[in-house]
Short mmCIF file of C-alpha atoms in Angstrom, two decimals:
data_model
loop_
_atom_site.label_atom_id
_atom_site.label_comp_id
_atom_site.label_asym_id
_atom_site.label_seq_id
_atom_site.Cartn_x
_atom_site.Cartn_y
_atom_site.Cartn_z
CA UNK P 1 65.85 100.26 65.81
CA UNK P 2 62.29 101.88 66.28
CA UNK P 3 61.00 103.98 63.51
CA UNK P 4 59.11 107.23 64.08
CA UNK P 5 56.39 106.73 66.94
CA UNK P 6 53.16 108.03 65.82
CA UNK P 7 49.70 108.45 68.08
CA UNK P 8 47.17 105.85 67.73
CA UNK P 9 43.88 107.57 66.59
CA UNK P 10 44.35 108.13 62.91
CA UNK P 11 45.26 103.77 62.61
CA UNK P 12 41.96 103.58 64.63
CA UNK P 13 39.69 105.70 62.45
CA UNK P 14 40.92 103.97 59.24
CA UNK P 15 40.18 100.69 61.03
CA UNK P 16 37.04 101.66 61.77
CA UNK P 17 35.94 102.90 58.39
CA UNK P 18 37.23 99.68 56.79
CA UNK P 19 35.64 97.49 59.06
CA UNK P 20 31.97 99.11 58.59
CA UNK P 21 32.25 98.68 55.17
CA UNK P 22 33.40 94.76 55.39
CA UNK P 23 30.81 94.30 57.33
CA UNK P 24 27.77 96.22 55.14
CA UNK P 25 29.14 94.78 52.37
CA UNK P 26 28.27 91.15 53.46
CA UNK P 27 24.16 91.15 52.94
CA UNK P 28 24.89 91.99 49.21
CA UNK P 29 25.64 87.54 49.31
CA UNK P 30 22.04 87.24 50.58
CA UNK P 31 19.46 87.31 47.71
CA UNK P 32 16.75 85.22 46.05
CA UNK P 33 16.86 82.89 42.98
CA UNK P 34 14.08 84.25 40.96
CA UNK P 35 13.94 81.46 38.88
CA UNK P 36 13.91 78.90 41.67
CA UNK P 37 11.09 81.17 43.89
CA UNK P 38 8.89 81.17 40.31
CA UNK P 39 8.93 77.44 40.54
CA UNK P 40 8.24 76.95 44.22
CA UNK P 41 6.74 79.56 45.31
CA UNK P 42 8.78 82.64 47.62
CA UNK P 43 8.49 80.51 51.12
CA UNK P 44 10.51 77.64 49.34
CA UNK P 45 12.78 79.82 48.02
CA UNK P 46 13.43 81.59 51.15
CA UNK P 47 14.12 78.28 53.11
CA UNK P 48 16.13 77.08 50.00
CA UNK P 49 18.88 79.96 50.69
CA UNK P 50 19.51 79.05 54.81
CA UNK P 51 23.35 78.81 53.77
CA UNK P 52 23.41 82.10 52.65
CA UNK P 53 21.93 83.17 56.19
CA UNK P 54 24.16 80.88 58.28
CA UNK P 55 27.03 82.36 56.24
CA UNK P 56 26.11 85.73 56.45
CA UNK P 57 25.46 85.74 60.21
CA UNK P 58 28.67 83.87 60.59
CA UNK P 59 30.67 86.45 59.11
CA UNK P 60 28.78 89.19 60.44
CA UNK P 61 29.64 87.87 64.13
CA UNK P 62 33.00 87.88 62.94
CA UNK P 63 33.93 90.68 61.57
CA UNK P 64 31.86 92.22 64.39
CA UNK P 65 33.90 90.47 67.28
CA UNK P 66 37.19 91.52 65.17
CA UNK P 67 36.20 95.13 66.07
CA UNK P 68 35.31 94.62 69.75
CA UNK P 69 38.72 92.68 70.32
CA UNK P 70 40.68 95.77 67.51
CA UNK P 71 39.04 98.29 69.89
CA UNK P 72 40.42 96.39 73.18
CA UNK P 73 43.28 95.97 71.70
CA UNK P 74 44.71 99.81 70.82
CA UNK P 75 43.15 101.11 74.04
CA UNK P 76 46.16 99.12 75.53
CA UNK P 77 48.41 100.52 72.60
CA UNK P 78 50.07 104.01 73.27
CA UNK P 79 51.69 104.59 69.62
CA UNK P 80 52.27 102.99 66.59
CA UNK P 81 55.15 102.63 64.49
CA UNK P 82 56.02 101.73 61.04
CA UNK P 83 55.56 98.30 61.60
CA UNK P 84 52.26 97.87 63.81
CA UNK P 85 51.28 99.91 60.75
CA UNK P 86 51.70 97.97 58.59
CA UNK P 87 50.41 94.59 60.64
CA UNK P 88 47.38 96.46 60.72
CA UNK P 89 46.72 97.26 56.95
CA UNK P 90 47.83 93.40 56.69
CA UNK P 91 44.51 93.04 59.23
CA UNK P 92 42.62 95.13 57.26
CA UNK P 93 43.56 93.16 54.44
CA UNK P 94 41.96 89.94 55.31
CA UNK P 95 38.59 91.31 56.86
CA UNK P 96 38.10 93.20 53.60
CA UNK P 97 38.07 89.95 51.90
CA UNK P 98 35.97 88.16 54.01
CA UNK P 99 32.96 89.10 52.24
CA UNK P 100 34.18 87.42 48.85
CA UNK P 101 34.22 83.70 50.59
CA UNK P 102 31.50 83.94 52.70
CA UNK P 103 29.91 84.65 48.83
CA UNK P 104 31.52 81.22 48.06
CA UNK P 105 30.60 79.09 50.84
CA UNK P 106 26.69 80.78 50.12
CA UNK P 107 26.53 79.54 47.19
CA UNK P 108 28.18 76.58 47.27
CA UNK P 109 27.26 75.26 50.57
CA UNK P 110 23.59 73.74 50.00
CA UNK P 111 26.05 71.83 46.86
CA UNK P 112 27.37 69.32 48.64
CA UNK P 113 30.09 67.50 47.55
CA UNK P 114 33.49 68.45 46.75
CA UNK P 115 32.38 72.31 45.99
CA UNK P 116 31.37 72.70 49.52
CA UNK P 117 34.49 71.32 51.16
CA UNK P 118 36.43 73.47 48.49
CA UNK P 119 34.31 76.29 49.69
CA UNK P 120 34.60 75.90 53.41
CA UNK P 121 38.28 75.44 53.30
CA UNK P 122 38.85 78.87 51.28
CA UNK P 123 36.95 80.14 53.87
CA UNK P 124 39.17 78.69 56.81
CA UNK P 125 42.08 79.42 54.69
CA UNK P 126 41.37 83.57 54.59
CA UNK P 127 40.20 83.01 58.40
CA UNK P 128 43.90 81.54 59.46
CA UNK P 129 45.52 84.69 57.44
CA UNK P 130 43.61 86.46 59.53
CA UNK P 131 44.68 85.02 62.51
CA UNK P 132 48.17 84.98 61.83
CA UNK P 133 47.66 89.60 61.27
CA UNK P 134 46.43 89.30 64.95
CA UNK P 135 49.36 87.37 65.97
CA UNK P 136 51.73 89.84 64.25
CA UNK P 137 50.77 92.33 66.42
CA UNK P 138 51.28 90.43 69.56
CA UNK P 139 54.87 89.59 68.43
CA UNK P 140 55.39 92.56 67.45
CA UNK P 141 54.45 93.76 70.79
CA UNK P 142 56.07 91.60 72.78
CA UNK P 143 59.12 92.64 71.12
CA UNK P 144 58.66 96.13 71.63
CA UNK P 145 56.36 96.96 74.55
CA UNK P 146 57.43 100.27 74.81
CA UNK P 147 54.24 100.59 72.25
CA UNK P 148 51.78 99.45 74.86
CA UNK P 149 50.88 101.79 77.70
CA UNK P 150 50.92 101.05 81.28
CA UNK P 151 50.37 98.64 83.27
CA UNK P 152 51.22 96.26 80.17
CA UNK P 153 53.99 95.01 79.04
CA UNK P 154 56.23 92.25 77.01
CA UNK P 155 54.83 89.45 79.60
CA UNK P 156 51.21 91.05 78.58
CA UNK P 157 51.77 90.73 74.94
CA UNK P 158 52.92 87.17 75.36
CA UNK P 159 49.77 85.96 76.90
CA UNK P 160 47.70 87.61 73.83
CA UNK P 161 49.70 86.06 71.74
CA UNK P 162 49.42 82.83 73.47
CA UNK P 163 46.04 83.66 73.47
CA UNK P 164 45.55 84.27 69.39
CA UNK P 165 47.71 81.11 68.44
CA UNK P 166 45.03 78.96 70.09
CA UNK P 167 42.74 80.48 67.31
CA UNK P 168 45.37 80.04 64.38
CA UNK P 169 45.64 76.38 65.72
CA UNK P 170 41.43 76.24 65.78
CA UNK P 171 41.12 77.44 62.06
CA UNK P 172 43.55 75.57 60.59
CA UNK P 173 41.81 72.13 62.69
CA UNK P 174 38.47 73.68 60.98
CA UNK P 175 40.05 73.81 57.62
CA UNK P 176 41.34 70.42 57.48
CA UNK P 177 38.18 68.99 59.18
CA UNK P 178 35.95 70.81 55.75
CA UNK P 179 37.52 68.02 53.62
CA UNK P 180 35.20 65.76 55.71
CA UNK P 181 32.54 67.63 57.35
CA UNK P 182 32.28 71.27 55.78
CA UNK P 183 28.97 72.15 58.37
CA UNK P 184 31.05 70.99 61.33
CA UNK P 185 33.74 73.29 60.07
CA UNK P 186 31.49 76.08 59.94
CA UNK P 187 30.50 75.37 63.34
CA UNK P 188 33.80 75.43 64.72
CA UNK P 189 34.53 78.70 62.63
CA UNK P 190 31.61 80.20 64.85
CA UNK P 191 32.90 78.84 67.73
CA UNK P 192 36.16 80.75 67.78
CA UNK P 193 34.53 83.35 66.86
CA UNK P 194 32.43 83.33 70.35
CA UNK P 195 35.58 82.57 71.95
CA UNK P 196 36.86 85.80 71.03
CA UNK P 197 33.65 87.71 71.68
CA UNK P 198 33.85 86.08 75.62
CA UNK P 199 37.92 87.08 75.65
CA UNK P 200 37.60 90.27 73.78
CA UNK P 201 39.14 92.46 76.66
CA UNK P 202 42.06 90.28 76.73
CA UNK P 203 44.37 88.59 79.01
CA UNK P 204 43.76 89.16 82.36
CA UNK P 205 46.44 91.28 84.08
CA UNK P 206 48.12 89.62 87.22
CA UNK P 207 46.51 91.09 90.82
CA UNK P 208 49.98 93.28 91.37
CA UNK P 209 49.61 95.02 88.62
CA UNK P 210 45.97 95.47 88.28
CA UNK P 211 46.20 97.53 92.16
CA UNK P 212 49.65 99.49 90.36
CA UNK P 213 47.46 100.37 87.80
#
């Protein structure tokens, strides 16, 4: 049974807020060693944090693409309800965490070792939670499409969520593959993420509909 049906722009505005924080939040992980820079000099000490940058502008692109694809996704939602509610908070949940690994995998990327795969595989870990509050909405969708507005419906929502389990799938190939390789995990972490950022609008709707609409 569907609970009360409420409109979308209040969810959006919290969303919003949230997400420019996350996202602010994340340069705080970018600083100098002192002590190291007094030994070497400021140059060295600026090229001795480059995982902190590549970490940083990971996550930035991230959490950045999350919005784009957040934004494109409730412009095809009509209302909420309890439960798309509370997917979202669940959403929220994992980007407002995303700072605290990307912290990790700063400072224990340039490590080596078993720190860095430890790390890099937190950081996958948080990234396939995230993917899985994406996918909740999608099933959730599909279930009830009544949510969505026209032209979309259940068949819609099934292609996004098609569409978001090939990222679940991709983070948690990442995650493994940082036991062995933690850079090449990283990599692949960015990847998704610029598959996302080139898919951001979503599915594309089938021609029939598309001239309905």
């Amino acid at each position: 049974m569907m609970t009360t049906l409420r409109s979308t722009a209040r969810t959006e505005a919290f969303s919003d807020g949230v997400m420019a924080i996350a996202i602010t939040l994340l340069i705080l992980n970018v600083r100098i060693d002192t002590g190291y820079a007094g030994a070497h000099g400021l140059l060295r000490a600026l090229n001795h944090e480059w995982p902190a940058y590549l970490a940083y502008i990971t996550a930035f692109l991230t959490i950045a693409i999350m919005w784009l694809n957040h934004h494109a996704l409730f412009d095809k939602v009509g209302q909420v309800d309890k439960s798309l509610a509370w997917t979202n908070l669940a959403l929220l949940l994992t980007i407002s965490v995303l700072p605290f690994p990307t912290s990790v995998v700063a400072q224990y990327l340039r490590a080596g070792g078993t720190d860095a795969k430890v790390a890099v595989s937190f950081y996958g870990l948080l990234s396939m939670l995230n993917g899985f509050a994406w996918l909740g909405f999608w099933v959730h969708l599909a279930r009830y499409p009544v949510l969505l507005q026209e032209p979309y419906d259940a068949a819609y929502a099934r292609l996004e969520r098609r569409r978001t389990a090939t990222g679940v799938a991709t983070y948690a190939a990442a995650t493994a593959i940082a036991w062995l390789a933690p850079m090449v995990a990283l990599l692949l972490f960015l990847a998704v993420a610029i598959f996302y950022a080139v898919t951001s609008s979503g599915s594309r709707l089938p021609a029939a509909r598309e001239v309905s609409a």
